[in-house]
Amino acid sequence: MKYRNAEELTSWIVDDYEQLINHIPEEKIEVYLYAHRMYHATYVPEDGVYQFVFRNFFRLDNPSLTGEFKETYFQLMEDVREEKRPNLYRITKELFAIPNHKGNHTLQFPLATAMLHAINPAFPHYETSVAKAFDFSSTYHLSGFYKKMKRYIDQYRHMYETYQELLGKEELQPALNHFDERFGEYDLPDEKKIDLIVSQLGSTL
């Protein structure tokens, strides 16, 4: 399948980077930094404030998800603390094993990537606006865990590799400079800046 590549995204960003960056909500940066920094300073399963902020920011408060799901989610988040490359497949499958309020098993891949992204911004967050930016196809019509997961993993690999390419693009330096002019008081790695810019691009499509 053909998804938008680094060259296409670069062209779109370069054409309109000031507007894109100027419309990034500052709250999105502040809450992300809280989620990232506090993760490394707390014990997640017992920190109700951290869980509350995380659930609201990353949309984990979906009414279809059970208390057991959320409890397992934050325990998994704690369990992968010492892993350099947490196993996204394993995390997603463990969450899939927990039925929702209707008794259905749902594949919550975006929430699994949100966990990794909060821990380390080098792991991209698969969210709706980013999927639009890449023109990813939906997994809704695919049946079964394995077919859906294969599609998600292919798309996620493409995201990661494309972000790495974007980080090396000289054409994007003016955009990163503008980002620093607007949000210079925040200590963000370039990976997160790219993530925010691509997400904002997707929200305009």
mmCIF file of C-alpha atoms in Angstrom:
data_model
loop_
_atom_site.group_PDB
_atom_site.id
_atom_site.type_symbol
_atom_site.label_atom_id
_atom_site.label_comp_id
_atom_site.label_asym_id
_atom_site.label_seq_id
_atom_site.Cartn_x
_atom_site.Cartn_y
_atom_site.Cartn_z
ATOM 1 C CA MET A 1 0.000 0.000 0.000
ATOM 2 C CA LYS A 2 1.190 3.506 -0.775
ATOM 3 C CA TYR A 3 1.236 5.948 2.105
ATOM 4 C CA ARG A 4 2.483 9.529 2.073
ATOM 5 C CA ASN A 5 6.255 9.554 2.331
ATOM 6 C CA ALA A 6 8.823 11.959 3.764
ATOM 7 C CA GLU A 7 9.127 13.941 0.536
ATOM 8 C CA GLU A 8 5.373 14.527 0.290
ATOM 9 C CA LEU A 9 5.033 15.498 3.937
ATOM 10 C CA THR A 10 8.060 17.797 3.705
ATOM 11 C CA SER A 11 6.526 19.591 0.741
ATOM 12 C CA TRP A 12 3.238 20.143 2.576
ATOM 13 C CA ILE A 13 4.946 21.315 5.761
ATOM 14 C CA VAL A 14 7.355 23.689 4.009
ATOM 15 C CA ASP A 15 4.480 25.307 2.128
ATOM 16 C CA ASP A 16 2.564 26.211 5.297
ATOM 17 C CA TYR A 17 4.735 25.649 8.363
ATOM 18 C CA GLU A 18 4.027 28.994 10.042
ATOM 19 C CA GLN A 19 0.264 28.456 9.973
ATOM 20 C CA LEU A 20 0.626 24.847 11.088
ATOM 21 C CA ILE A 21 2.887 25.648 14.033
ATOM 22 C CA ASN A 22 0.937 28.745 15.080
ATOM 23 C CA HIS A 23 -2.190 26.607 15.458
ATOM 24 C CA ILE A 24 -0.631 23.905 17.652
ATOM 25 C CA PRO A 25 -2.388 24.215 21.034
ATOM 26 C CA GLU A 26 0.122 25.089 23.748
ATOM 27 C CA GLU A 27 -1.810 22.866 26.141
ATOM 28 C CA LYS A 28 -0.882 19.890 23.966
ATOM 29 C CA ILE A 29 2.787 20.528 24.728
ATOM 30 C CA GLU A 30 2.315 21.229 28.434
ATOM 31 C CA VAL A 31 0.272 18.101 29.111
ATOM 32 C CA TYR A 32 2.553 15.890 27.024
ATOM 33 C CA LEU A 33 5.593 17.103 28.942
ATOM 34 C CA TYR A 34 3.792 16.402 32.214
ATOM 35 C CA ALA A 35 2.914 12.872 31.074
ATOM 36 C CA HIS A 36 6.491 12.235 29.943
ATOM 37 C CA ARG A 37 8.366 13.750 32.874
ATOM 38 C CA MET A 38 6.084 12.483 35.630
ATOM 39 C CA TYR A 39 6.208 8.946 34.253
ATOM 40 C CA HIS A 40 9.885 8.892 35.177
ATOM 41 C CA ALA A 41 9.171 10.249 38.667
ATOM 42 C CA THR A 42 6.155 8.278 39.874
ATOM 43 C CA TYR A 43 4.721 4.805 40.360
ATOM 44 C CA VAL A 44 2.014 4.823 37.719
ATOM 45 C CA PRO A 45 -0.437 2.199 39.101
ATOM 46 C CA GLU A 46 -0.883 4.142 42.345
ATOM 47 C CA ASP A 47 -0.749 7.732 41.058
ATOM 48 C CA GLY A 48 -4.373 8.744 40.573
ATOM 49 C CA VAL A 49 -3.546 12.274 39.423
ATOM 50 C CA TYR A 50 -1.164 10.995 36.768
ATOM 51 C CA GLN A 51 -3.724 8.474 35.558
ATOM 52 C CA PHE A 52 -6.445 11.142 35.418
ATOM 53 C CA VAL A 53 -4.313 13.503 33.298
ATOM 54 C CA PHE A 54 -3.141 10.682 31.054
ATOM 55 C CA ARG A 55 -6.640 9.273 30.533
ATOM 56 C CA ASN A 56 -8.034 12.630 29.496
ATOM 57 C CA PHE A 57 -5.134 13.655 27.273
ATOM 58 C CA PHE A 58 -4.734 10.351 25.427
ATOM 59 C CA ARG A 59 -8.492 9.586 25.336
ATOM 60 C CA LEU A 60 -8.298 6.537 27.532
ATOM 61 C CA ASP A 61 -11.624 7.529 29.117
ATOM 62 C CA ASN A 62 -13.564 5.891 26.311
ATOM 63 C CA PRO A 63 -16.850 4.812 27.972
ATOM 64 C CA SER A 64 -16.666 1.378 26.332
ATOM 65 C CA LEU A 65 -13.425 0.527 28.155
ATOM 66 C CA THR A 66 -13.706 -1.141 31.537
ATOM 67 C CA GLY A 67 -11.989 -0.357 34.804
ATOM 68 C CA GLU A 68 -10.068 -3.620 34.400
ATOM 69 C CA PHE A 69 -8.745 -2.422 31.046
ATOM 70 C CA LYS A 70 -7.490 0.856 32.498
ATOM 71 C CA GLU A 71 -5.968 -0.850 35.527
ATOM 72 C CA THR A 72 -4.157 -3.318 33.268
ATOM 73 C CA TYR A 73 -3.050 -0.501 30.971
ATOM 74 C CA PHE A 74 -1.296 1.430 33.723
ATOM 75 C CA GLN A 75 0.224 -1.732 35.190
ATOM 76 C CA LEU A 76 1.658 -2.583 31.758
ATOM 77 C CA MET A 77 2.982 0.959 31.527
ATOM 78 C CA GLU A 78 4.832 0.387 34.780
ATOM 79 C CA ASP A 79 6.022 -3.088 33.791
ATOM 80 C CA VAL A 80 7.844 -1.872 30.659
ATOM 81 C CA ARG A 81 9.770 0.809 32.559
ATOM 82 C CA GLU A 82 13.144 -0.928 32.216
ATOM 83 C CA GLU A 83 12.681 -2.011 28.596
ATOM 84 C CA LYS A 84 14.554 -0.025 25.941
ATOM 85 C CA ARG A 85 12.191 -1.200 23.205
ATOM 86 C CA PRO A 86 8.868 -2.272 24.746
ATOM 87 C CA ASN A 87 7.069 -4.960 22.766
ATOM 88 C CA LEU A 88 4.172 -3.123 21.135
ATOM 89 C CA TYR A 89 2.673 -6.352 19.801
ATOM 90 C CA ARG A 90 2.623 -7.968 23.260
ATOM 91 C CA ILE A 91 1.147 -4.866 24.922
ATOM 92 C CA THR A 92 -1.626 -4.619 22.330
ATOM 93 C CA LYS A 93 -2.444 -8.320 22.592
ATOM 94 C CA GLU A 94 -2.652 -8.208 26.388
ATOM 95 C CA LEU A 95 -5.062 -5.270 26.180
ATOM 96 C CA PHE A 96 -7.056 -7.065 23.467
ATOM 97 C CA ALA A 97 -7.654 -9.939 25.898
ATOM 98 C CA ILE A 98 -9.786 -7.682 28.123
ATOM 99 C CA PRO A 99 -13.399 -7.388 26.865
ATOM 100 C CA ASN A 100 -15.154 -4.032 26.836
ATOM 101 C CA HIS A 101 -18.455 -3.275 28.548
ATOM 102 C CA LYS A 102 -20.344 -5.053 25.747
ATOM 103 C CA GLY A 103 -18.199 -8.162 26.077
ATOM 104 C CA ASN A 104 -16.317 -7.508 22.832
ATOM 105 C CA HIS A 105 -12.559 -7.708 22.411
ATOM 106 C CA THR A 106 -11.260 -4.580 20.669
ATOM 107 C CA LEU A 107 -7.831 -3.843 19.271
ATOM 108 C CA GLN A 108 -6.660 -0.650 20.971
ATOM 109 C CA PHE A 109 -3.452 -0.120 18.998
ATOM 110 C CA PRO A 110 -3.482 3.721 19.166
ATOM 111 C CA LEU A 111 -3.690 3.561 22.968
ATOM 112 C CA ALA A 112 -0.773 1.133 23.066
ATOM 113 C CA THR A 113 1.321 3.576 21.032
ATOM 114 C CA ALA A 114 0.231 6.424 23.335
ATOM 115 C CA MET A 115 1.798 4.499 26.213
ATOM 116 C CA LEU A 116 5.131 4.150 24.424
ATOM 117 C CA HIS A 117 5.048 7.744 23.198
ATOM 118 C CA ALA A 118 4.538 9.091 26.711
ATOM 119 C CA ILE A 119 7.529 7.064 27.869
ATOM 120 C CA ASN A 120 9.770 8.017 24.937
ATOM 121 C CA PRO A 121 8.890 10.558 22.195
ATOM 122 C CA ALA A 122 11.021 8.593 19.718
ATOM 123 C CA PHE A 123 8.117 6.110 19.556
ATOM 124 C CA PRO A 124 5.419 7.861 17.459
ATOM 125 C CA HIS A 125 1.832 8.181 18.642
ATOM 126 C CA TYR A 126 -0.623 6.641 16.190
ATOM 127 C CA GLU A 127 -3.606 8.988 16.409
ATOM 128 C CA THR A 128 -6.388 9.976 14.028
ATOM 129 C CA SER A 129 -4.818 13.208 12.776
ATOM 130 C CA VAL A 130 -1.459 11.529 12.139
ATOM 131 C CA ALA A 131 -3.181 8.686 10.275
ATOM 132 C CA LYS A 132 -4.838 11.325 8.068
ATOM 133 C CA ALA A 133 -1.506 13.014 7.391
ATOM 134 C CA PHE A 134 -0.078 9.700 6.170
ATOM 135 C CA ASP A 135 -3.306 8.725 4.377
ATOM 136 C CA PHE A 136 -3.402 5.408 6.228
ATOM 137 C CA SER A 137 -6.195 3.033 5.312
ATOM 138 C CA SER A 138 -8.618 1.920 8.009
ATOM 139 C CA THR A 139 -8.390 -1.508 9.629
ATOM 140 C CA TYR A 140 -12.127 -1.533 10.346
ATOM 141 C CA HIS A 141 -12.993 -3.889 7.489
ATOM 142 C CA LEU A 142 -10.285 -6.414 8.400
ATOM 143 C CA SER A 143 -11.390 -9.414 10.446
ATOM 144 C CA GLY A 144 -9.512 -10.786 13.416
ATOM 145 C CA PHE A 145 -6.677 -9.596 15.624
ATOM 146 C CA TYR A 146 -3.806 -10.754 13.415
ATOM 147 C CA LYS A 147 -4.928 -9.129 10.158
ATOM 148 C CA LYS A 148 -5.655 -5.831 11.892
ATOM 149 C CA MET A 149 -2.396 -5.955 13.820
ATOM 150 C CA LYS A 150 -0.347 -6.657 10.704
ATOM 151 C CA ARG A 151 -1.817 -3.577 9.004
ATOM 152 C CA TYR A 152 -1.193 -1.423 12.082
ATOM 153 C CA ILE A 153 2.402 -2.629 12.451
ATOM 154 C CA ASP A 154 3.121 -1.926 8.755
ATOM 155 C CA GLN A 155 1.723 1.583 9.146
ATOM 156 C CA TYR A 156 3.566 2.184 12.406
ATOM 157 C CA ARG A 157 6.862 1.084 10.894
ATOM 158 C CA HIS A 158 6.248 3.515 8.023
ATOM 159 C CA MET A 159 5.542 6.302 10.551
ATOM 160 C CA TYR A 160 8.734 5.641 12.480
ATOM 161 C CA GLU A 161 10.946 5.450 9.404
ATOM 162 C CA THR A 162 9.352 8.571 7.890
ATOM 163 C CA TYR A 163 9.844 10.567 11.105
ATOM 164 C CA GLN A 164 13.509 9.574 11.090
ATOM 165 C CA GLU A 165 13.790 10.829 7.500
ATOM 166 C CA LEU A 166 12.021 14.082 8.362
ATOM 167 C CA LEU A 167 14.477 14.703 11.201
ATOM 168 C CA GLY A 168 17.294 14.747 8.654
ATOM 169 C CA LYS A 169 15.612 17.068 6.139
ATOM 170 C CA GLU A 170 17.428 20.401 5.806
ATOM 171 C CA GLU A 171 14.297 21.852 4.207
ATOM 172 C CA LEU A 172 12.488 21.487 7.538
ATOM 173 C CA GLN A 173 15.014 23.501 9.535
ATOM 174 C CA PRO A 174 13.082 26.786 9.067
ATOM 175 C CA ALA A 175 9.973 25.030 10.408
ATOM 176 C CA LEU A 176 11.873 23.742 13.457
ATOM 177 C CA ASN A 177 13.345 27.223 13.980
ATOM 178 C CA HIS A 178 9.865 28.723 13.890
ATOM 179 C CA PHE A 179 8.688 26.091 16.348
ATOM 180 C CA ASP A 180 11.465 27.160 18.726
ATOM 181 C CA GLU A 181 10.522 30.826 18.305
ATOM 182 C CA ARG A 182 6.931 30.063 19.253
ATOM 183 C CA PHE A 183 7.507 27.432 21.928
ATOM 184 C CA GLY A 184 11.088 28.097 22.956
ATOM 185 C CA GLU A 185 10.364 27.900 26.685
ATOM 186 C CA TYR A 186 9.554 24.186 26.357
ATOM 187 C CA ASP A 187 12.342 21.631 26.263
ATOM 188 C CA LEU A 188 11.167 19.342 23.491
ATOM 189 C CA PRO A 189 13.220 16.875 21.439
ATOM 190 C CA ASP A 190 13.000 17.255 17.670
ATOM 191 C CA GLU A 191 11.075 13.961 17.461
ATOM 192 C CA LYS A 192 8.220 15.517 19.419
ATOM 193 C CA LYS A 193 8.297 18.697 17.347
ATOM 194 C CA ILE A 194 7.921 16.625 14.178
ATOM 195 C CA ASP A 195 5.119 14.637 15.792
ATOM 196 C CA LEU A 196 3.217 17.804 16.682
ATOM 197 C CA ILE A 197 3.687 19.355 13.235
ATOM 198 C CA VAL A 198 2.557 16.205 11.392
ATOM 199 C CA SER A 199 -0.432 15.852 13.736
ATOM 200 C CA GLN A 200 -1.422 19.466 13.080
ATOM 201 C CA LEU A 201 -1.060 18.893 9.336
ATOM 202 C CA GLY A 202 -3.373 15.899 9.573
ATOM 203 C CA SER A 203 -5.970 17.891 11.500
ATOM 204 C CA THR A 204 -6.253 20.287 8.539
ATOM 205 C CA LEU A 205 -7.015 17.525 6.014
#
